[in-house]
Amino acid sequence: MHPRKRQRKNASAMKLVGALVARFRTDAGLTQRELADRICAGEETVASIEQGRRPLKPDLARLLDGLLDTKQALETAVAHMPEIDLIPAWAEQYMDLEREAIALSWFENQVLPGLLQTERYARAVFLSKVPILGEEETNAQVTARIERQEILHRKVPPTASFIISEAIVRDRLGGDEVYAETLRHLRACADLPGATLQLMPLGRHTHAALAGPFILLETPDHQHLAYTETQRGSQLITDPNEVSILAQKYAMLRTQALNTEETKGLLDRLLGEL
């Protein structure tokens, strides 16, 4: 999946469209949960759209116009809103899947998974981008990334497995204070219900994923998908054979990485060196 050339969404426009959805829903006498049930989505999806944190997609706008009898008002609003994306267009489909996933398996070898980043670490990531981002866009990107982490703190969170290179946790991206804060945060994340964290140690003679990072997802209807990113694009993988290959790689990575207790021990030792 390659980046699409298109206009970019503006945060204020997203809030305006979200406010329209909320107004039309209220006028129809529906709660967020009731509307979510009618469109076969989660209540959090409706709430995120109404709060301007999640873009309203054209197909859902058309569905809502029909359900709420709004005479194509939402479809028209979405079609004409000015845009500067909070997240790249080519990543939006993955973000939708991530919000709904019942299981995630994530391998990273260069930077912490977005779901495990602190606010200051995320800011250091975006400040490292070339060409540089403006302050307003950096703030929006950081906010969007931190909000994604809500899925790990739900009453029923997804089953989440993370395998990350030891080099990432030894790096000092953002400086010494950010490094210390990040170590403490990772140590806390290692104890989250439903989540496992494993470090791939330095100095290994073999490595099952030298080609780079990837993510495996399981949807609520038990479809198995995979996702990879490059410098300027991404690929959502749906072919069962290709997903199986990455699942095999991930299974091997789990045997090559430190187990969860060893990982916690290494994090504790690094924290003790501060």
mmCIF file of C-alpha atoms in Angstrom:
data_model
loop_
_atom_site.group_PDB
_atom_site.id
_atom_site.type_symbol
_atom_site.label_atom_id
_atom_site.label_comp_id
_atom_site.label_asym_id
_atom_site.label_seq_id
_atom_site.Cartn_x
_atom_site.Cartn_y
_atom_site.Cartn_z
ATOM 1 C CA MET A 1 0.000 0.000 0.000
ATOM 2 C CA HIS A 2 1.614 3.221 -1.147
ATOM 3 C CA PRO A 3 0.976 6.778 0.108
ATOM 4 C CA ARG A 4 -2.014 8.389 -1.546
ATOM 5 C CA LYS A 5 -1.814 11.915 -2.878
ATOM 6 C CA ARG A 6 -4.676 13.805 -1.290
ATOM 7 C CA GLN A 7 -5.544 16.760 0.827
ATOM 8 C CA ARG A 8 -4.668 16.515 4.507
ATOM 9 C CA LYS A 9 -7.136 16.679 7.374
ATOM 10 C CA ASN A 10 -7.181 19.658 9.688
ATOM 11 C CA ALA A 11 -7.711 18.981 13.389
ATOM 12 C CA SER A 12 -10.211 21.836 13.759
ATOM 13 C CA ALA A 13 -12.191 20.551 10.772
ATOM 14 C CA MET A 14 -12.272 17.089 12.336
ATOM 15 C CA LYS A 15 -13.712 18.631 15.499
ATOM 16 C CA LEU A 16 -16.331 20.472 13.468
ATOM 17 C CA VAL A 17 -17.434 17.299 11.687
ATOM 18 C CA GLY A 18 -17.409 15.454 15.012
ATOM 19 C CA ALA A 19 -19.617 18.111 16.555
ATOM 20 C CA LEU A 20 -22.068 17.694 13.683
ATOM 21 C CA VAL A 21 -22.210 13.946 14.270
ATOM 22 C CA ALA A 22 -22.883 14.537 17.976
ATOM 23 C CA ARG A 23 -25.623 17.092 17.206
ATOM 24 C CA PHE A 24 -27.358 14.882 14.642
ATOM 25 C CA ARG A 25 -27.125 11.865 16.970
ATOM 26 C CA THR A 26 -28.631 13.836 19.860
ATOM 27 C CA ASP A 27 -31.420 15.187 17.649
ATOM 28 C CA ALA A 28 -32.213 11.596 16.672
ATOM 29 C CA GLY A 29 -32.528 10.687 20.362
ATOM 30 C CA LEU A 30 -29.650 8.212 20.325
ATOM 31 C CA THR A 31 -26.848 7.645 22.807
ATOM 32 C CA GLN A 32 -23.312 6.978 21.604
ATOM 33 C CA ARG A 33 -23.742 3.294 22.451
ATOM 34 C CA GLU A 34 -27.038 3.069 20.557
ATOM 35 C CA LEU A 35 -25.519 4.696 17.474
ATOM 36 C CA ALA A 36 -22.471 2.442 17.714
ATOM 37 C CA ASP A 37 -24.721 -0.625 17.781
ATOM 38 C CA ARG A 38 -26.559 0.534 14.664
ATOM 39 C CA ILE A 39 -23.359 1.015 12.671
ATOM 40 C CA CYS A 40 -21.750 -2.166 14.072
ATOM 41 C CA ALA A 41 -18.874 -0.270 15.684
ATOM 42 C CA GLY A 42 -17.547 0.294 19.166
ATOM 43 C CA GLU A 43 -18.845 3.052 21.432
ATOM 44 C CA GLU A 44 -15.252 4.374 21.637
ATOM 45 C CA THR A 45 -15.256 4.766 17.836
ATOM 46 C CA VAL A 46 -18.290 7.048 17.975
ATOM 47 C CA ALA A 47 -16.841 8.998 20.900
ATOM 48 C CA SER A 48 -13.509 9.487 19.111
ATOM 49 C CA ILE A 49 -15.225 10.792 15.973
ATOM 50 C CA GLU A 50 -17.440 13.172 17.931
ATOM 51 C CA GLN A 51 -14.430 14.516 19.857
ATOM 52 C CA GLY A 52 -12.482 15.123 16.642
ATOM 53 C CA ARG A 53 -9.797 12.566 17.540
ATOM 54 C CA ARG A 54 -10.663 10.206 14.701
ATOM 55 C CA PRO A 55 -11.532 11.138 11.116
ATOM 56 C CA LEU A 56 -14.997 10.376 9.809
ATOM 57 C CA LYS A 57 -14.497 8.221 6.707
ATOM 58 C CA PRO A 58 -16.679 8.825 3.609
ATOM 59 C CA ASP A 59 -18.376 5.412 3.751
ATOM 60 C CA LEU A 60 -19.340 5.875 7.401
ATOM 61 C CA ALA A 61 -20.498 9.453 6.669
ATOM 62 C CA ARG A 62 -22.871 8.072 4.031
ATOM 63 C CA LEU A 63 -24.140 5.423 6.440
ATOM 64 C CA LEU A 64 -24.738 8.000 9.175
ATOM 65 C CA ASP A 65 -26.523 10.344 6.774
ATOM 66 C CA GLY A 66 -28.924 7.521 6.000
ATOM 67 C CA LEU A 67 -29.450 6.480 9.619
ATOM 68 C CA LEU A 68 -29.844 10.019 10.952
ATOM 69 C CA ASP A 69 -31.741 11.404 7.929
ATOM 70 C CA THR A 70 -29.306 14.298 7.503
ATOM 71 C CA LYS A 71 -29.656 14.722 3.736
ATOM 72 C CA GLN A 72 -25.968 14.056 2.890
ATOM 73 C CA ALA A 73 -24.778 16.763 5.288
ATOM 74 C CA LEU A 74 -21.996 14.602 6.765
ATOM 75 C CA GLU A 75 -20.904 13.194 3.408
ATOM 76 C CA THR A 76 -20.673 16.753 2.043
ATOM 77 C CA ALA A 77 -18.760 17.998 5.086
ATOM 78 C CA VAL A 78 -16.212 15.181 4.839
ATOM 79 C CA ALA A 79 -15.756 15.706 1.100
ATOM 80 C CA HIS A 80 -14.956 19.410 1.520
ATOM 81 C CA MET A 81 -12.956 19.646 4.718
ATOM 82 C CA PRO A 82 -9.464 21.177 4.530
ATOM 83 C CA GLU A 83 -6.790 18.792 5.717
ATOM 84 C CA ILE A 84 -3.469 18.363 7.582
ATOM 85 C CA ASP A 85 -3.253 14.793 8.785
ATOM 86 C CA LEU A 86 -2.531 13.923 12.389
ATOM 87 C CA ILE A 87 -1.302 10.581 11.067
ATOM 88 C CA PRO A 88 -0.146 9.726 7.532
ATOM 89 C CA ALA A 89 -2.957 8.742 5.193
ATOM 90 C CA TRP A 90 -1.353 5.384 4.506
ATOM 91 C CA ALA A 91 -1.358 4.521 8.228
ATOM 92 C CA GLU A 92 -5.029 5.292 8.880
ATOM 93 C CA GLN A 93 -6.268 1.827 7.913
ATOM 94 C CA TYR A 94 -3.826 0.228 10.329
ATOM 95 C CA MET A 95 -4.911 2.599 13.129
ATOM 96 C CA ASP A 96 -8.516 1.519 12.627
ATOM 97 C CA LEU A 97 -7.504 -2.135 12.904
ATOM 98 C CA GLU A 98 -5.312 -1.477 15.944
ATOM 99 C CA ARG A 99 -8.207 0.096 17.852
ATOM 100 C CA GLU A 100 -10.393 -2.958 17.308
ATOM 101 C CA ALA A 101 -7.776 -5.735 17.505
ATOM 102 C CA ILE A 102 -8.165 -8.481 20.096
ATOM 103 C CA ALA A 103 -4.486 -9.471 19.754
ATOM 104 C CA LEU A 104 -1.319 -7.631 18.715
ATOM 105 C CA SER A 105 2.203 -8.967 18.199
ATOM 106 C CA TRP A 106 4.768 -6.242 17.517
ATOM 107 C CA PHE A 107 8.463 -6.493 16.628
ATOM 108 C CA GLU A 108 10.663 -3.367 16.520
ATOM 109 C CA ASN A 109 14.404 -2.994 16.039
ATOM 110 C CA GLN A 110 14.893 0.785 15.726
ATOM 111 C CA VAL A 111 12.378 2.685 17.835
ATOM 112 C CA LEU A 112 9.926 1.822 20.601
ATOM 113 C CA PRO A 113 6.451 0.712 19.476
ATOM 114 C CA GLY A 114 4.098 3.679 19.550
ATOM 115 C CA LEU A 115 1.952 1.967 22.175
ATOM 116 C CA LEU A 116 4.917 1.908 24.592
ATOM 117 C CA GLN A 117 6.257 5.437 24.133
ATOM 118 C CA THR A 118 6.125 8.156 26.775
ATOM 119 C CA GLU A 119 5.023 11.607 25.726
ATOM 120 C CA ARG A 120 8.588 12.957 25.846
ATOM 121 C CA TYR A 121 9.977 9.967 23.943
ATOM 122 C CA ALA A 122 7.280 10.406 21.274
ATOM 123 C CA ARG A 123 8.181 14.086 21.014
ATOM 124 C CA ALA A 124 11.851 13.164 20.540
ATOM 125 C CA VAL A 125 10.805 10.779 17.744
ATOM 126 C CA PHE A 126 8.873 13.460 15.881
ATOM 127 C CA LEU A 127 11.552 16.097 16.466
ATOM 128 C CA SER A 128 14.017 13.720 14.793
ATOM 129 C CA LYS A 129 12.059 13.666 11.546
ATOM 130 C CA VAL A 130 13.632 15.000 8.366
ATOM 131 C CA PRO A 131 12.387 17.298 6.962
ATOM 132 C CA ILE A 132 11.441 18.826 10.306
ATOM 133 C CA LEU A 133 7.849 19.221 11.480
ATOM 134 C CA GLY A 134 6.404 22.480 12.741
ATOM 135 C CA GLU A 135 5.529 22.877 16.414
ATOM 136 C CA GLU A 136 1.773 22.622 15.846
ATOM 137 C CA GLU A 137 2.040 19.427 13.808
ATOM 138 C CA THR A 138 4.529 17.915 16.266
ATOM 139 C CA ASN A 139 2.131 18.572 19.152
ATOM 140 C CA ALA A 140 -0.752 17.027 17.198
ATOM 141 C CA GLN A 141 1.297 13.956 16.304
ATOM 142 C CA VAL A 142 2.396 13.436 19.909
ATOM 143 C CA THR A 143 -1.161 13.786 21.208
ATOM 144 C CA ALA A 144 -2.506 11.320 18.652
ATOM 145 C CA ARG A 145 0.200 8.784 19.515
ATOM 146 C CA ILE A 146 -0.382 8.950 23.272
ATOM 147 C CA GLU A 147 -4.147 8.664 22.825
ATOM 148 C CA ARG A 148 -3.640 5.382 20.956
ATOM 149 C CA GLN A 149 -2.266 3.840 24.146
ATOM 150 C CA GLU A 150 -5.754 3.789 25.646
ATOM 151 C CA ILE A 151 -6.236 0.321 24.188
ATOM 152 C CA LEU A 152 -3.679 -1.139 26.636
ATOM 153 C CA HIS A 153 -5.605 0.259 29.614
ATOM 154 C CA ARG A 154 -9.125 -0.859 28.779
ATOM 155 C CA LYS A 155 -11.073 -3.046 31.166
ATOM 156 C CA VAL A 156 -10.556 -5.828 28.640
ATOM 157 C CA PRO A 157 -7.344 -4.958 26.773
ATOM 158 C CA PRO A 158 -6.121 -6.862 23.738
ATOM 159 C CA THR A 159 -3.568 -9.603 24.207
ATOM 160 C CA ALA A 160 -0.382 -7.712 23.340
ATOM 161 C CA SER A 161 3.114 -9.085 22.773
ATOM 162 C CA PHE A 162 6.088 -6.800 22.152
ATOM 163 C CA ILE A 163 9.578 -7.881 21.110
ATOM 164 C CA ILE A 164 12.040 -5.004 20.868
ATOM 165 C CA SER A 165 15.757 -4.801 20.301
ATOM 166 C CA GLU A 166 17.919 -4.228 23.370
ATOM 167 C CA ALA A 167 19.604 -1.472 21.350
ATOM 168 C CA ILE A 168 16.380 0.546 21.543
ATOM 169 C CA VAL A 169 16.281 0.558 25.341
ATOM 170 C CA ARG A 170 19.971 1.416 25.563
ATOM 171 C CA ASP A 171 19.644 4.335 23.155
ATOM 172 C CA ARG A 172 19.337 7.840 24.609
ATOM 173 C CA LEU A 173 16.818 9.335 22.213
ATOM 174 C CA GLY A 174 15.683 12.651 23.689
ATOM 175 C CA GLY A 175 18.482 12.813 26.269
ATOM 176 C CA ASP A 176 19.287 11.302 29.656
ATOM 177 C CA GLU A 177 16.080 12.407 31.420
ATOM 178 C CA VAL A 178 13.896 10.954 28.675
ATOM 179 C CA TYR A 179 15.991 7.762 28.774
ATOM 180 C CA ALA A 180 15.417 7.321 32.512
ATOM 181 C CA GLU A 181 11.706 8.062 32.215
ATOM 182 C CA THR A 182 11.410 5.623 29.310
ATOM 183 C CA LEU A 183 13.082 2.803 31.262
ATOM 184 C CA ARG A 184 10.692 3.303 34.182
ATOM 185 C CA HIS A 185 7.734 3.378 31.811
ATOM 186 C CA LEU A 186 8.804 0.178 30.045
ATOM 187 C CA ARG A 187 9.278 -1.565 33.379
ATOM 188 C CA ALA A 188 5.700 -0.613 34.290
ATOM 189 C CA CYS A 189 4.405 -1.726 30.889
ATOM 190 C CA ALA A 190 6.040 -5.120 31.433
ATOM 191 C CA ASP A 191 3.501 -5.701 34.225
ATOM 192 C CA LEU A 192 0.374 -4.582 32.335
ATOM 193 C CA PRO A 193 -2.452 -7.159 32.288
ATOM 194 C CA GLY A 194 -2.542 -9.023 29.000
ATOM 195 C CA ALA A 195 0.792 -7.621 27.799
ATOM 196 C CA THR A 196 4.197 -9.271 27.479
ATOM 197 C CA LEU A 197 7.482 -7.526 26.793
ATOM 198 C CA GLN A 198 10.620 -9.276 25.567
ATOM 199 C CA LEU A 199 13.991 -7.801 24.673
ATOM 200 C CA MET A 200 16.042 -9.189 21.807
ATOM 201 C CA PRO A 201 19.550 -9.197 23.311
ATOM 202 C CA LEU A 202 22.605 -7.762 21.602
ATOM 203 C CA GLY A 203 25.325 -10.130 20.413
ATOM 204 C CA ARG A 204 23.100 -12.899 19.008
ATOM 205 C CA HIS A 205 24.492 -15.152 16.270
ATOM 206 C CA THR A 206 21.072 -15.639 14.634
ATOM 207 C CA HIS A 207 18.028 -13.403 14.215
ATOM 208 C CA ALA A 208 14.674 -14.342 12.642
ATOM 209 C CA ALA A 209 13.677 -10.850 11.489
ATOM 210 C CA LEU A 210 16.689 -9.139 9.971
ATOM 211 C CA ALA A 211 14.454 -7.692 7.246
ATOM 212 C CA GLY A 212 12.885 -5.286 9.735
ATOM 213 C CA PRO A 213 9.913 -4.602 12.016
ATOM 214 C CA PHE A 214 6.344 -5.803 11.541
ATOM 215 C CA ILE A 215 3.045 -6.154 13.395
ATOM 216 C CA LEU A 216 0.587 -9.047 13.509
ATOM 217 C CA LEU A 217 -3.077 -8.401 14.354
ATOM 218 C CA GLU A 218 -6.144 -10.497 15.062
ATOM 219 C CA THR A 219 -9.499 -8.804 14.454
ATOM 220 C CA PRO A 220 -12.673 -9.376 16.509
ATOM 221 C CA ASP A 221 -13.896 -11.771 13.796
ATOM 222 C CA HIS A 222 -10.575 -13.678 14.056
ATOM 223 C CA GLN A 223 -9.065 -12.514 10.796
ATOM 224 C CA HIS A 224 -5.261 -12.569 10.944
ATOM 225 C CA LEU A 225 -3.461 -9.633 9.313
ATOM 226 C CA ALA A 226 0.005 -8.114 9.253
ATOM 227 C CA TYR A 227 1.355 -4.612 8.807
ATOM 228 C CA THR A 228 4.768 -3.249 7.832
ATOM 229 C CA GLU A 229 6.095 0.278 7.311
ATOM 230 C CA THR A 230 8.902 1.718 5.245
ATOM 231 C CA GLN A 231 10.355 5.217 5.166
ATOM 232 C CA ARG A 232 7.625 6.522 2.843
ATOM 233 C CA GLY A 233 4.779 4.062 2.915
ATOM 234 C CA SER A 234 3.240 0.943 4.384
ATOM 235 C CA GLN A 235 1.707 -2.389 3.525
ATOM 236 C CA LEU A 236 -1.313 -4.044 5.075
ATOM 237 C CA ILE A 237 -0.905 -7.772 4.453
ATOM 238 C CA THR A 238 -4.048 -9.893 4.139
ATOM 239 C CA ASP A 239 -2.794 -12.902 2.143
ATOM 240 C CA PRO A 240 -2.932 -15.844 4.598
ATOM 241 C CA ASN A 241 0.304 -17.309 3.229
ATOM 242 C CA GLU A 242 2.214 -14.054 3.728
ATOM 243 C CA VAL A 243 0.728 -13.528 7.186
ATOM 244 C CA SER A 244 1.743 -17.087 8.059
ATOM 245 C CA ILE A 245 5.364 -16.392 7.106
ATOM 246 C CA LEU A 246 5.487 -13.400 9.435
ATOM 247 C CA ALA A 247 3.748 -15.388 12.183
ATOM 248 C CA GLN A 248 6.463 -18.033 11.849
ATOM 249 C CA LYS A 249 9.112 -15.326 12.127
ATOM 250 C CA TYR A 250 7.454 -13.948 15.241
ATOM 251 C CA ALA A 251 7.261 -17.392 16.833
ATOM 252 C CA MET A 252 10.990 -17.830 16.249
ATOM 253 C CA LEU A 253 11.714 -14.346 17.625
ATOM 254 C CA ARG A 254 9.962 -15.283 20.870
ATOM 255 C CA THR A 255 12.370 -18.168 21.337
ATOM 256 C CA GLN A 256 15.410 -15.994 20.522
ATOM 257 C CA ALA A 257 14.487 -13.055 22.759
ATOM 258 C CA LEU A 258 14.891 -12.913 26.518
ATOM 259 C CA ASN A 259 11.831 -14.287 28.281
ATOM 260 C CA THR A 260 9.593 -11.922 30.230
ATOM 261 C CA GLU A 261 11.329 -12.429 33.579
ATOM 262 C CA GLU A 262 14.783 -12.005 32.026
ATOM 263 C CA THR A 263 13.542 -8.865 30.306
ATOM 264 C CA LYS A 264 12.303 -7.403 33.585
ATOM 265 C CA GLY A 265 15.638 -8.272 35.153
ATOM 266 C CA LEU A 266 17.566 -6.445 32.432
ATOM 267 C CA LEU A 267 15.325 -3.388 32.777
ATOM 268 C CA ASP A 268 15.851 -3.463 36.550
ATOM 269 C CA ARG A 269 19.631 -3.589 36.049
ATOM 270 C CA LEU A 270 19.538 -0.662 33.625
ATOM 271 C CA LEU A 271 17.412 1.304 36.084
ATOM 272 C CA GLY A 272 19.925 0.485 38.830
ATOM 273 C CA GLU A 273 22.673 2.037 36.708
ATOM 274 C CA LEU A 274 20.944 5.427 36.539
#
